[in-house]
Structures are given as C-alpha cells and as structure tokens.
mmCIF file of C-alpha atoms in Angstrom:
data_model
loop_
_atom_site.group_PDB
_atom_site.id
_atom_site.type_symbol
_atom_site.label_atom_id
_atom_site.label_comp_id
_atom_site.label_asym_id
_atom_site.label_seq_id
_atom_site.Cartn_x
_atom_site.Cartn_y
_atom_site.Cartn_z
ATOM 1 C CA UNK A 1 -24.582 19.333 6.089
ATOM 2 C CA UNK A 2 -21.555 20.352 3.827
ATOM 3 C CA UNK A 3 -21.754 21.498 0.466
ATOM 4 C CA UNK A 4 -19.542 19.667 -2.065
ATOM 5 C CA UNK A 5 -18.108 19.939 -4.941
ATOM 6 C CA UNK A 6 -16.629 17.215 -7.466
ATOM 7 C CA UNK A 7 -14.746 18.738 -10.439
ATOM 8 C CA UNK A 8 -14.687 15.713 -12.728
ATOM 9 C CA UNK A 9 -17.526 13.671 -13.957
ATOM 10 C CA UNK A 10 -16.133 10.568 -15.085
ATOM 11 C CA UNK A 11 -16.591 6.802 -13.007
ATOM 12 C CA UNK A 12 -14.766 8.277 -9.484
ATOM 13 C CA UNK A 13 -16.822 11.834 -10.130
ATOM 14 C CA UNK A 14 -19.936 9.791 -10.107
ATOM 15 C CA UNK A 15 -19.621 7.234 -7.211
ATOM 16 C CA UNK A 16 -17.850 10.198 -5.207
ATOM 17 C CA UNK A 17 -21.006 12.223 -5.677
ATOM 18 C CA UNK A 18 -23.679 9.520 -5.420
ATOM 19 C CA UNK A 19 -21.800 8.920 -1.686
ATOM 20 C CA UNK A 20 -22.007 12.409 -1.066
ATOM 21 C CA UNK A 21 -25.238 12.985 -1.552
ATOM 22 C CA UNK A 22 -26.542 9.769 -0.002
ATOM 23 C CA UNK A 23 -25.087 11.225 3.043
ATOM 24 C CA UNK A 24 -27.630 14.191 2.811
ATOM 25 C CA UNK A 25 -24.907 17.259 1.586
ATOM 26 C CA UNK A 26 -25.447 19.417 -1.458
ATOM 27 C CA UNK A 27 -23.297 18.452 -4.463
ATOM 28 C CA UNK A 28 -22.234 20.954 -6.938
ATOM 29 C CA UNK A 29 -20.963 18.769 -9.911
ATOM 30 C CA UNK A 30 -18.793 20.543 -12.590
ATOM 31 C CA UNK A 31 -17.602 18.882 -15.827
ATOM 32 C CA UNK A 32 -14.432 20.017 -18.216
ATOM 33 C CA UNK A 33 -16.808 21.928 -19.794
ATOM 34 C CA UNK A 34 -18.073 24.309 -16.844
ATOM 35 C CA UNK A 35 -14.766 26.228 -16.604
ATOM 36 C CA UNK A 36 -17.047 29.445 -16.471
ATOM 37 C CA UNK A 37 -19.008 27.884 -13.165
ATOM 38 C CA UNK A 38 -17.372 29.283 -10.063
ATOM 39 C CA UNK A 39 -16.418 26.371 -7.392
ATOM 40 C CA UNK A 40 -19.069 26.897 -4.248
ATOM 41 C CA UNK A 41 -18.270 23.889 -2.252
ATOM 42 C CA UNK A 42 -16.859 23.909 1.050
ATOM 43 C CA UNK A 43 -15.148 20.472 0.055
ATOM 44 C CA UNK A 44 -13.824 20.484 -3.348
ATOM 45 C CA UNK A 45 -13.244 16.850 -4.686
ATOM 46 C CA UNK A 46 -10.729 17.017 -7.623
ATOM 47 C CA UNK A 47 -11.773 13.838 -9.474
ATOM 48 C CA UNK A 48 -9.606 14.166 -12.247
ATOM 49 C CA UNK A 49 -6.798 12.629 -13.728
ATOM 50 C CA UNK A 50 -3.215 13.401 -12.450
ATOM 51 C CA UNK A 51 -2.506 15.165 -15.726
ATOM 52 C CA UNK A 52 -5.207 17.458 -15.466
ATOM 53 C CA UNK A 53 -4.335 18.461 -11.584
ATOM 54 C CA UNK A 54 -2.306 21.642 -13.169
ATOM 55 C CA UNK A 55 -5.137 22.587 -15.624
ATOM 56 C CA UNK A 56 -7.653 23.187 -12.137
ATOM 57 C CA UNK A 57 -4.810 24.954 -10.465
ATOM 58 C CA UNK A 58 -3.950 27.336 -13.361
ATOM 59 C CA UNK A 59 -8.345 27.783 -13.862
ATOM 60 C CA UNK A 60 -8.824 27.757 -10.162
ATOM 61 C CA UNK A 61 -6.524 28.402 -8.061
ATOM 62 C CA UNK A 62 -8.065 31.715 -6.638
ATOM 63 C CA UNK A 63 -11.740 30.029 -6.296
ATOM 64 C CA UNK A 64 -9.911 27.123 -4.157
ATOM 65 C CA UNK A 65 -8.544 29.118 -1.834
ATOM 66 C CA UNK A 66 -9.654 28.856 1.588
ATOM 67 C CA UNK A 67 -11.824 25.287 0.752
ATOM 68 C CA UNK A 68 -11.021 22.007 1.714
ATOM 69 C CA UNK A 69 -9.463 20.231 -1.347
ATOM 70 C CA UNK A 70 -9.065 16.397 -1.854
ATOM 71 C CA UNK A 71 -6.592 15.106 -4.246
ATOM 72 C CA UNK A 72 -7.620 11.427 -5.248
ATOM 73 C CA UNK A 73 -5.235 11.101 -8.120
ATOM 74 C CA UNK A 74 -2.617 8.319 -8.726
ATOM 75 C CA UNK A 75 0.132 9.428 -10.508
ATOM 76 C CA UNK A 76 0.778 6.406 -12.743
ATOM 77 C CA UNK A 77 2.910 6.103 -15.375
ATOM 78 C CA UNK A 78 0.748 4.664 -17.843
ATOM 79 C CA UNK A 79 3.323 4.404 -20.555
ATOM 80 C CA UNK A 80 5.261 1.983 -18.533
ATOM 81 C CA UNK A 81 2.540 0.760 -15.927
ATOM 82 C CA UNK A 82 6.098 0.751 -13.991
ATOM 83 C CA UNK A 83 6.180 3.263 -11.791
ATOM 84 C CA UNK A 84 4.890 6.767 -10.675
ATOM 85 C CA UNK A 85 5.735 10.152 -12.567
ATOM 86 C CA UNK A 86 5.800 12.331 -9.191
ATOM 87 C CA UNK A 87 9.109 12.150 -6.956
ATOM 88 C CA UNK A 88 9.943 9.231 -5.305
ATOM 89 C CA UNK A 89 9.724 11.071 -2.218
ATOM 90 C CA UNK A 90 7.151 12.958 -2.648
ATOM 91 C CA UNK A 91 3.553 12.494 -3.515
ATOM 92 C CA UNK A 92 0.731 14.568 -6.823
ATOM 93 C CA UNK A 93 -0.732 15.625 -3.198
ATOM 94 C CA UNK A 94 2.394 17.288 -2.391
ATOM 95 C CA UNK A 95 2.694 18.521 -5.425
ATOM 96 C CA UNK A 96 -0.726 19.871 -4.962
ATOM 97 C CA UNK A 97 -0.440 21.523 -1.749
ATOM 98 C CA UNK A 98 2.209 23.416 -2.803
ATOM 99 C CA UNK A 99 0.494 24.907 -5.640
ATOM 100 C CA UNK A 100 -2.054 25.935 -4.040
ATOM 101 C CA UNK A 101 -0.736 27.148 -0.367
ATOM 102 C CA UNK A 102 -4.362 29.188 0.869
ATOM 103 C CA UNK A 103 -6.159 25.610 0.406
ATOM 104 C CA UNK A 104 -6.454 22.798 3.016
ATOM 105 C CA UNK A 105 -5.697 19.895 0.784
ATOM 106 C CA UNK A 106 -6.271 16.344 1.667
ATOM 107 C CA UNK A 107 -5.440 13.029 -0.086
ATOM 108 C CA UNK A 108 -8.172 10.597 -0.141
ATOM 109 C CA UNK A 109 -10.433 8.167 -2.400
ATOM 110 C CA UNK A 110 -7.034 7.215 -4.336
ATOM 111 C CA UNK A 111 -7.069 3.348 -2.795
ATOM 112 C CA UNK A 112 -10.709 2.789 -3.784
ATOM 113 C CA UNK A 113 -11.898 1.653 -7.657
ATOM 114 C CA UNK A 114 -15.150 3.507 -7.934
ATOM 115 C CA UNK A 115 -17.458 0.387 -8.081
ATOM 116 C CA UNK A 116 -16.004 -0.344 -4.509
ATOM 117 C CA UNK A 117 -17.361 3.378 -3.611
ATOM 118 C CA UNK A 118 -20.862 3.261 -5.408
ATOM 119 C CA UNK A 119 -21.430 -0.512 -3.907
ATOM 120 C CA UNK A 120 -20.021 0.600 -0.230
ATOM 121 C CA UNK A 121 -18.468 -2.895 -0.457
ATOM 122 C CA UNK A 122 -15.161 -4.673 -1.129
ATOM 123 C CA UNK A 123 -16.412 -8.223 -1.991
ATOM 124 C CA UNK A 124 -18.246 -9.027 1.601
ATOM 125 C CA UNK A 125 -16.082 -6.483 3.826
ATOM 126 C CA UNK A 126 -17.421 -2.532 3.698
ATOM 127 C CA UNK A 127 -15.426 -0.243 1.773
ATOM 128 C CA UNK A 128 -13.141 2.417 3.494
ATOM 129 C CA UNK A 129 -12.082 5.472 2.066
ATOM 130 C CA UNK A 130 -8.106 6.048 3.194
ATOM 131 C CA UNK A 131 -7.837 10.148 4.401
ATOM 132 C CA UNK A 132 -4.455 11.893 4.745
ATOM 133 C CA UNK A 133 -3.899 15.320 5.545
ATOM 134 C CA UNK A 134 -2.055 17.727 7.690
ATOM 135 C CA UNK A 135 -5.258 19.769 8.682
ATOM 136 C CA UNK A 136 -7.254 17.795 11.321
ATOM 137 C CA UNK A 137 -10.417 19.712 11.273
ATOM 138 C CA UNK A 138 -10.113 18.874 7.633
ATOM 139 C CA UNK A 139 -9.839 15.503 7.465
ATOM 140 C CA UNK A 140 -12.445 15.440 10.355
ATOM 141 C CA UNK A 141 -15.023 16.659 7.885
ATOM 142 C CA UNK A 142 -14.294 15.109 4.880
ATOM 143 C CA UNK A 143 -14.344 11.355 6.825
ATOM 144 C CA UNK A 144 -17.697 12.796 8.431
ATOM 145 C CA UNK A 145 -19.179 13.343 4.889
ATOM 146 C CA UNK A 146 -17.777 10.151 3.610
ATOM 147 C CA UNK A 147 -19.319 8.240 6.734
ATOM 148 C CA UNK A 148 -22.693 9.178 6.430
ATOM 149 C CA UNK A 149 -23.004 8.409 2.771
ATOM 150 C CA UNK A 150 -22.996 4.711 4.500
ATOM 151 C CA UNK A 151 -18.797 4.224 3.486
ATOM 152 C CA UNK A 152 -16.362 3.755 6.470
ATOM 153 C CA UNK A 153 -13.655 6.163 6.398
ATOM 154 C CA UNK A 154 -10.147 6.332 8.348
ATOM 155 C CA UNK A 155 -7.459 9.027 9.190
ATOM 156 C CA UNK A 156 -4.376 7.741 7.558
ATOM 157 C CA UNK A 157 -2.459 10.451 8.977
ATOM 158 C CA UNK A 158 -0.337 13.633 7.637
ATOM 159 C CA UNK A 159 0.085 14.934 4.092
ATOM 160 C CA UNK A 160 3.546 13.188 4.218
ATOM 161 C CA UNK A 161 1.296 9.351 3.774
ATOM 162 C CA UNK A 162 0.006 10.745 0.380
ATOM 163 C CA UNK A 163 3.550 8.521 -0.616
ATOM 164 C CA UNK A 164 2.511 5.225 0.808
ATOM 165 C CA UNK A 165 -1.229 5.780 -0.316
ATOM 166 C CA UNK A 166 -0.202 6.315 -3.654
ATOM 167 C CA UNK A 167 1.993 3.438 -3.766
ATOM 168 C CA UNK A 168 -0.940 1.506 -2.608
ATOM 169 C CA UNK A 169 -3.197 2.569 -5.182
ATOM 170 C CA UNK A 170 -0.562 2.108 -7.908
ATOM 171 C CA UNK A 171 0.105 -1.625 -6.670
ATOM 172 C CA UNK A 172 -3.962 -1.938 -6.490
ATOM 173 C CA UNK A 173 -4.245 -1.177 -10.506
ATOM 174 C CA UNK A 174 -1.202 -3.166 -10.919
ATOM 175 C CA UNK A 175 -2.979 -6.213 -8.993
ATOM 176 C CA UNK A 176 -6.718 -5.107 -10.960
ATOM 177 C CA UNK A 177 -4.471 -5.098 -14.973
ATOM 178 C CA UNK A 178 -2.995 -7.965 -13.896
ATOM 179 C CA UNK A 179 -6.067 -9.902 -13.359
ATOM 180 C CA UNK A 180 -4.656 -10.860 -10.027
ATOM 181 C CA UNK A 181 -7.851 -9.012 -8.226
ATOM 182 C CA UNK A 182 -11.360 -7.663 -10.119
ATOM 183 C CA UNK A 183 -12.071 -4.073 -10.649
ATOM 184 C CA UNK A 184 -14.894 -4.135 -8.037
ATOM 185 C CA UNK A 185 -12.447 -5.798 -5.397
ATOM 186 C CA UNK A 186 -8.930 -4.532 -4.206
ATOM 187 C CA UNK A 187 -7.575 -3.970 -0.814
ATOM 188 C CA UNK A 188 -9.939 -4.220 1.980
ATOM 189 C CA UNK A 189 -8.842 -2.537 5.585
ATOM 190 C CA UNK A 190 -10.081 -4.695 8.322
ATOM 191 C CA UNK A 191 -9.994 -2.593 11.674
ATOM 192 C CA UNK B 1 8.063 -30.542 -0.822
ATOM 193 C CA UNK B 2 10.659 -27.659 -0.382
ATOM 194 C CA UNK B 3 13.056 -27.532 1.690
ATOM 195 C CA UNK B 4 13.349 -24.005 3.781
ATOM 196 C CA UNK B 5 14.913 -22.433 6.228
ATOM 197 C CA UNK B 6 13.926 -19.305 8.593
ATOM 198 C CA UNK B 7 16.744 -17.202 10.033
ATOM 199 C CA UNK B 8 15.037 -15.722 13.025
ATOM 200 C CA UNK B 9 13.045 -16.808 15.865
ATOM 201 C CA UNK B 10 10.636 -14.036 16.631
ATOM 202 C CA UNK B 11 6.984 -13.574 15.794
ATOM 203 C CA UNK B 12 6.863 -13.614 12.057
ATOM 204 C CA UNK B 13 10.038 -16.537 12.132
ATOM 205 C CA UNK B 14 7.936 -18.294 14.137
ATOM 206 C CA UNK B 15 4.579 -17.821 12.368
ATOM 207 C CA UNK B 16 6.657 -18.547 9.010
ATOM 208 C CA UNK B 17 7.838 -21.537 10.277
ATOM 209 C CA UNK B 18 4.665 -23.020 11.005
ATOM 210 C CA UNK B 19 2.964 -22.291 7.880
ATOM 211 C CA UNK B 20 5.631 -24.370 6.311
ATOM 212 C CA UNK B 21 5.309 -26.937 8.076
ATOM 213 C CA UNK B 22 1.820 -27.202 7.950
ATOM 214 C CA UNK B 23 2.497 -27.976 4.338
ATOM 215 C CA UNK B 24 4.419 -30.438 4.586
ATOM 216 C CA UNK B 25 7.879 -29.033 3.921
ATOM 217 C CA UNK B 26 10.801 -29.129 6.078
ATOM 218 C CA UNK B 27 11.871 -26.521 8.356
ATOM 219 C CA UNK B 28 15.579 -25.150 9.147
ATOM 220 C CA UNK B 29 15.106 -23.132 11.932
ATOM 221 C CA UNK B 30 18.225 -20.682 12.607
ATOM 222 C CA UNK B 31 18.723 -17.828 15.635
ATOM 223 C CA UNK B 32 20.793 -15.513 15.781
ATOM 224 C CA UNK B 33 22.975 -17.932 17.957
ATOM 225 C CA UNK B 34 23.518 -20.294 15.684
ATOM 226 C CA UNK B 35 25.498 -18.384 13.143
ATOM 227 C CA UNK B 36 28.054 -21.502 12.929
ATOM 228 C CA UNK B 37 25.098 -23.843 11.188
ATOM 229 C CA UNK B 38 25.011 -23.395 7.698
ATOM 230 C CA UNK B 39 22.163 -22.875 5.697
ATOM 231 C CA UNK B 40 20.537 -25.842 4.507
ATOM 232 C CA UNK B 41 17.311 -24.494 2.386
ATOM 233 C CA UNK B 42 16.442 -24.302 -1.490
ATOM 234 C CA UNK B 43 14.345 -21.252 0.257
ATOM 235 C CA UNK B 44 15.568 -19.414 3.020
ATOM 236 C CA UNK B 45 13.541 -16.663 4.440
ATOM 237 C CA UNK B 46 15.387 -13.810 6.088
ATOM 238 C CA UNK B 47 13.097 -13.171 9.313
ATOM 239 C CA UNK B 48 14.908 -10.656 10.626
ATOM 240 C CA UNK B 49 14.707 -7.125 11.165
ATOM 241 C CA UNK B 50 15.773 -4.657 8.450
ATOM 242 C CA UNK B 51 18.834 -3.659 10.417
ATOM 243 C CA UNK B 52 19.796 -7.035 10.817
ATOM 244 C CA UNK B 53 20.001 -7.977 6.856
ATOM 245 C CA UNK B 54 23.229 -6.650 6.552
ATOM 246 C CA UNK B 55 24.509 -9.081 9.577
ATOM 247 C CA UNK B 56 23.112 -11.634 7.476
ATOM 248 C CA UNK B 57 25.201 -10.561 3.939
ATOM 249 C CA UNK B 58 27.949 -10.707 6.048
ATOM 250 C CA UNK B 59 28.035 -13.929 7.462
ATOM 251 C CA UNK B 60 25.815 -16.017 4.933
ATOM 252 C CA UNK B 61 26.126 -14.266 1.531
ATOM 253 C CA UNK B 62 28.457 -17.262 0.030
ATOM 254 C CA UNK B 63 25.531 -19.882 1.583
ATOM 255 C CA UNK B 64 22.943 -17.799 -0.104
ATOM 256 C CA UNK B 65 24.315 -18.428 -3.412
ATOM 257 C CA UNK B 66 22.455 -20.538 -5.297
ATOM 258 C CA UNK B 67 19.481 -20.121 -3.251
ATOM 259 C CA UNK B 68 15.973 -18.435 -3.369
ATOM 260 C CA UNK B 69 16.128 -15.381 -0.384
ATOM 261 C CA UNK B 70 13.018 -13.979 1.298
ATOM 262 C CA UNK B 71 12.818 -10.532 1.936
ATOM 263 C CA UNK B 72 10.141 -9.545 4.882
ATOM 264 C CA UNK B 73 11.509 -6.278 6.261
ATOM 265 C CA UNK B 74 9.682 -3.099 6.430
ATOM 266 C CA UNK B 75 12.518 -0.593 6.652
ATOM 267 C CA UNK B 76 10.707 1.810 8.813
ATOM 268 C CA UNK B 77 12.837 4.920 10.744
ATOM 269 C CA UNK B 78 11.278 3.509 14.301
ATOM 270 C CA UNK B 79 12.812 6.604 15.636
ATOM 271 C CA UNK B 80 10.795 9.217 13.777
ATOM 272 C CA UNK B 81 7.857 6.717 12.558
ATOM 273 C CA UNK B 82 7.820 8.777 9.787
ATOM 274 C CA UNK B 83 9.200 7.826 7.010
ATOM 275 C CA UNK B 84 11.721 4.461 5.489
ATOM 276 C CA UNK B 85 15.165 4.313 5.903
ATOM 277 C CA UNK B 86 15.727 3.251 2.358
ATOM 278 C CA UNK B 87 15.960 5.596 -0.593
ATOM 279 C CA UNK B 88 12.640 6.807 -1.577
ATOM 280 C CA UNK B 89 12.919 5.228 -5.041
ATOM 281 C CA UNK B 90 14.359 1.888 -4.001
ATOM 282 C CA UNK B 91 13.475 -0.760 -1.092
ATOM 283 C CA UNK B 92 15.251 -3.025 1.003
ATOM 284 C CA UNK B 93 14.979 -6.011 -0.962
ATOM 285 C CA UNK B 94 16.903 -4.024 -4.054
ATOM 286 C CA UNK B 95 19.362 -3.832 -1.769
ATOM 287 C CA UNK B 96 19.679 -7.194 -0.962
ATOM 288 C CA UNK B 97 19.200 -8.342 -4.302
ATOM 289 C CA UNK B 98 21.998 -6.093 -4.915
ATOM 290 C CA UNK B 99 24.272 -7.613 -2.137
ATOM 291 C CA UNK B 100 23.428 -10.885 -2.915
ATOM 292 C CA UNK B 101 23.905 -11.008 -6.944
ATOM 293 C CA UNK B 102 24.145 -15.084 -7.111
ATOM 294 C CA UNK B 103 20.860 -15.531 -5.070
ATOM 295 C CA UNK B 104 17.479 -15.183 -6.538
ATOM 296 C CA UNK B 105 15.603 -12.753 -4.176
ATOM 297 C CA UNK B 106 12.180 -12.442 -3.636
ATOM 298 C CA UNK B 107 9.605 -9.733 -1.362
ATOM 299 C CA UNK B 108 7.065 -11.281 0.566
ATOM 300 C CA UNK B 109 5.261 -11.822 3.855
ATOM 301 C CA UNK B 110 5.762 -8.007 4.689
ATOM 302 C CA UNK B 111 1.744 -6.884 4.599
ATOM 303 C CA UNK B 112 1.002 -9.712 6.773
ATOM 304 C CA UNK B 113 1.419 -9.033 10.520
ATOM 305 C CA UNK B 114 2.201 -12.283 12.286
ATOM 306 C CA UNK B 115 -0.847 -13.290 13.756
ATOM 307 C CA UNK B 116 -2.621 -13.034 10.200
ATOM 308 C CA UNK B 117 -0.390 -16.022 9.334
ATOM 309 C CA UNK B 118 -0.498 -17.571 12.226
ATOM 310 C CA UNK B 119 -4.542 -17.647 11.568
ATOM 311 C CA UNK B 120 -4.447 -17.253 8.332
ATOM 312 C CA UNK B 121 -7.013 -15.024 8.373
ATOM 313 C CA UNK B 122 -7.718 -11.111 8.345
ATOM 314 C CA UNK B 123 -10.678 -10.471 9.923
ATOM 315 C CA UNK B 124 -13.539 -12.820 8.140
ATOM 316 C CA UNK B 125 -11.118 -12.802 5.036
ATOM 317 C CA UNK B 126 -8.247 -15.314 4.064
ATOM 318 C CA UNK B 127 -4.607 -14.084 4.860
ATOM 319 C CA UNK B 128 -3.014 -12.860 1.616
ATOM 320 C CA UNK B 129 0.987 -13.029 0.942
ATOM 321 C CA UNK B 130 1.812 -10.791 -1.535
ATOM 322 C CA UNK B 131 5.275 -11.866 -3.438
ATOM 323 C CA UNK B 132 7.005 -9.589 -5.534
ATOM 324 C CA UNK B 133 10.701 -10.321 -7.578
ATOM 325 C CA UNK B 134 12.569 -10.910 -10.761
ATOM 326 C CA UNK B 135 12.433 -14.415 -10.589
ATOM 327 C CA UNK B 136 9.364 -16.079 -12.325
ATOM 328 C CA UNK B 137 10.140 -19.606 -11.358
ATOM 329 C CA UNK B 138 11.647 -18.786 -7.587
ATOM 330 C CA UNK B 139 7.883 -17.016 -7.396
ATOM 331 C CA UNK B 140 6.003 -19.796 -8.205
ATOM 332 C CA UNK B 141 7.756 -21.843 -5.785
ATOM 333 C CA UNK B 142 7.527 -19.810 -2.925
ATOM 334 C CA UNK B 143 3.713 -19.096 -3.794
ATOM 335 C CA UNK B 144 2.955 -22.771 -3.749
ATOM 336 C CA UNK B 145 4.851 -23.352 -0.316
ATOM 337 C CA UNK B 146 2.523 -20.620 1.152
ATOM 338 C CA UNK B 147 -0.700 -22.211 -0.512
ATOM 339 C CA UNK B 148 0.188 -25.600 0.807
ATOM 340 C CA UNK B 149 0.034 -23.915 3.962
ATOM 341 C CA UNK B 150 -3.072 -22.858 3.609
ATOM 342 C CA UNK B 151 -2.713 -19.415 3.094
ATOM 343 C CA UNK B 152 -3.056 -17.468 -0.075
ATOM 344 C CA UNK B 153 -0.311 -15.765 -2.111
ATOM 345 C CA UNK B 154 -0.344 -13.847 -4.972
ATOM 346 C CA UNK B 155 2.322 -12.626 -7.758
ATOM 347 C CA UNK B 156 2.543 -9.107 -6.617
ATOM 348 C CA UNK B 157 5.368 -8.462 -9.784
ATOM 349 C CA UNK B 158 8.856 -7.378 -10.310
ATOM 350 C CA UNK B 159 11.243 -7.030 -7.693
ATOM 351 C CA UNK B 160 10.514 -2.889 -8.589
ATOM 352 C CA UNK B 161 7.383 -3.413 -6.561
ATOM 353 C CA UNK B 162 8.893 -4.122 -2.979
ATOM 354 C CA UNK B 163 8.459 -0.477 -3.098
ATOM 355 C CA UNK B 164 5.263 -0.223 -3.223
ATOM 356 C CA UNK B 165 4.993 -3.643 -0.733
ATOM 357 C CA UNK B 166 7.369 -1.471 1.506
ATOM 358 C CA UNK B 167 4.746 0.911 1.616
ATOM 359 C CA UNK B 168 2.350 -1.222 2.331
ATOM 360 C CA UNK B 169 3.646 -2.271 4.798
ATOM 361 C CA UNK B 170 4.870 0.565 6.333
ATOM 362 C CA UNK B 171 1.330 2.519 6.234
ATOM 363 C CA UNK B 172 -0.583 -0.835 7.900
ATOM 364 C CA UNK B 173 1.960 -0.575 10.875
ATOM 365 C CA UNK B 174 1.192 2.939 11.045
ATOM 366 C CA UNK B 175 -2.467 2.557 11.471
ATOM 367 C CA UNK B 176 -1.956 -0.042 13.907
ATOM 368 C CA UNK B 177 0.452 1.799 16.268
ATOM 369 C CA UNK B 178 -2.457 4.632 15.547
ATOM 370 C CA UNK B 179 -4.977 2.394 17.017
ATOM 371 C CA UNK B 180 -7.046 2.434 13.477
ATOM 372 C CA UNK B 181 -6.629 -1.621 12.787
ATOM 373 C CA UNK B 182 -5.786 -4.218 14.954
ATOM 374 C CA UNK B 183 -2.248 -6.085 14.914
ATOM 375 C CA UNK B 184 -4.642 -9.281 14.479
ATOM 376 C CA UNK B 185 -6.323 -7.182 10.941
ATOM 377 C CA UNK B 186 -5.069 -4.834 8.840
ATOM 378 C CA UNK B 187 -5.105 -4.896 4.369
ATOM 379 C CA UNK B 188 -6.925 -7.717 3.307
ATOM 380 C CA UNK B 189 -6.754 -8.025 -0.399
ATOM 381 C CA UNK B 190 -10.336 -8.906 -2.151
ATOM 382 C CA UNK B 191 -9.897 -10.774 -5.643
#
C-alpha cells in the first residue's frame, strides 16, 4: 500500500483521491489552507492549477524532496484559449523538475477530465491515466496505485513526453469548450 | 461529390483513397512516378511522408493554387524517436501553408493510423479524423467527404492546432512502436 498525498482539493483533487483510496492506499488530502500540514505521502499529487505550481515549490520544496511528485497541470493560456504559456519546447513538468531537482517528478492525470477519473470510464471504453517520467521505479508505482483504484494506466515514456501530453490535454479542453466532445468524454486510448 | 486527389500510394494513400470512394467521390490517384500528371482535385491530399512535402512544393506548388491541400505528416526525427523535426512552436502544415500561400491548407488524418480508416473503427469505437486549419469553408468540405465515407471527422480548429495534432500524433506512434496500443487502436476520441 502507498501513502498519498493530493495537494489540491478542487474536481481533479477529489476524483484523484477517491481513485486512490479505492485502490486501498492512505490519502493525506491538503487544501490551500493547510500550508502549516507537513506533506507525508510517498506520492505527492500536485492537483493544482499551473499558476499555483511555484506557490508549492516556494512552501514545499524541502518537504518534497526525496517523494515521488506528479505534475497533472496544463499550462493553458486561458486569456487566449490559444496556446500554452510554458516553452514550446518544453513542458510545466519540466519546468517542475527543475525546480525541484531531489524529487522524482512524473507527469500524469493531465489527459483525463476528472468525471472520466471518478466514473473509471470514457463513454463505454475504461479510462486510462497517461504516465511520463524519467524514473521507472516511479512511474512503476504511481501506474500500480492508479491500477488498483479500478483505472487503467500506461507508461507514456520519459519526462521529455510531458510536451506531447500537454498538447493533448490542451487540444482535449479545446475539443470539451468547443462543444465538439462533453466534459465526461475526451480521448479514449484503445490498446 | 468532390473531386480529390491522393499523392501517394502507401498505406494511409491507399486507405484515403478508399474512404473517398466509398462516398461516392472521385479519386485521382498519383505516385511518385507520375510526377508528369497534373493535379486534377478541388481536394488534394498530400499522402506522403514529411520529408517528401517539400518534393511536392517543388513540383506541384503552381497546381496547388487554387486548391484545398491536406496535410497528414507527423514530422517525427525517426532517427532519434524522440522528438519532431519541426520547430517546437510551429508544425509541418504551417510550413506548408507557408509554402503554398494561394492554396487553402488544411491538417487532418494524422491521429488515425491506416488501418483505423481502413475499418473505420478504433477498437469498439468509430474512427475519428480530426481536421484542423484557417479555412472555415475548405473544413467543412473536407469533413463532409470523410463522413460520406463513413467515418467521423471533427473541426479540430485553427491551422495553430496542427501542433497539438502533431503531437498527437507523434505520442500514439510512440506507444505503438512501445508495444502499449496496437497499430490497429490507438486515441479514440469520445464525444
């Protein structure tokens, strides 16, 4: 069993953590408002907004070292709804890493609207949760976890495919504003 | 009925061509050999490796004036498999559209391996063409050629979003050459 925590209690907080503890593991869930509460997962899960990503580094940077950390954010430029605000070439997961270089930090969750997560399903096809990361043993547990909450879960790679998994998730809530696909629908990976 | 041609003969030429056929429209099929016909199509879908576009330009960019373009390349470094060959904040069909200012040039057909066509399924779920450009009324066009073939195709956006279709792309063939999805599956999109 791991030990989890989500940082972030809005809709992805709450689906994230209902799957985690379906599959069994502990789940330590801390609001904006518990910056005094010391991070105890193993797996920390920050479901925040991309703008908030360098508020948790500058409060816990030290707390995150040595954990498992999974960036889910899509850096969306919601002024515009036109592009992304992170380098073209690079990815907020990259971003992330670097800032904090003692934590294993994985991209994941990013392609999936949260209804898609609670329901385990993307209309009649099973959801799966997109995992990229440069530290295997990493990604291993995090798609374990993920997996036995009932939610199918797939190694997308390195760090570097943060890029193409946020451009997937930006064209998703592109598709989802533009009425195009519903927010409990999306892209569906059919192995 | 439309009137369209394919340059290319390979898989997704071939799995092009019969979609539109099975519509109803007429089909110009061109190889590479037959670089002395000229192009006869209100549509004319470049199926042709990225490489090979600028081949194309060369000979054909005068016959291409006038004319709605299809973009299907994923401009993937096939040496390094990591990473596009295009710069990371543009896509392959800005170039074109760039190199081919009197045509109207469209993104599509890139997210859907060739035997998803061919089918017209992924998986259990209907094969999705996702069409991206500038060009509101050279979209609807090509959208309704695809439906008459059976297959499904949605307005994806501007011509901005090839990126993200490029990455799309681009991440589905790298879970397939990982063994993740099957060349026959891959991103279904749910509406």
């Amino acid at each position: 069993m791991a030990h989890v925590t989500i940082i972030g209690t809005g809709n992805m907080g709450q689906a994230i953590a209902g799957l985690v503890a379906k599959g069994g593991h502990s789940v330590q869930a801390l609001a904006h408002a518990d910056a005094d509460q010391a991070v105890t997962g193993d797996v920390v899960v920050l479901a925040v907004p991309y703008g908030a990503l360098a508020d948790v580094v500058a409060q816990r940077a030290e707390q995150l070292a040595g954990r498992i950390v999974v960036d889910i954010t899509n850096p969306v430029d919601f002024a515009t709804f036109d592009s992304l605000v992170v380098p073209a070439d690079g990815s907020a997961t990259a971003e992330l890493a670097a800032a904090l270089p003692q934590s294993r930090v994985l991209k994941a969750f990013n392609t999936n609207f949260a209804a898609t997560l609670a329901s385990g399903a993307v209309g009649d096809l099973p959801t799966t949760v997109l995992v990229a990361g440069d530290d295997a043993q990493a990604k291993e547990l995090l798609i374990d976890v993920v997996a036995s909450g009932g939610v199918r879960a797939v190694d997308a790679g390195s760090l570097k495919r943060a890029r193409e998994l946020e451009a997937v998730g930006f064209l998703q809530l592109t598709l989802a504003a533009g009425e195009k696909i519903a927010w409990t629908a999306g892209f569906a990976v059919v192995s």
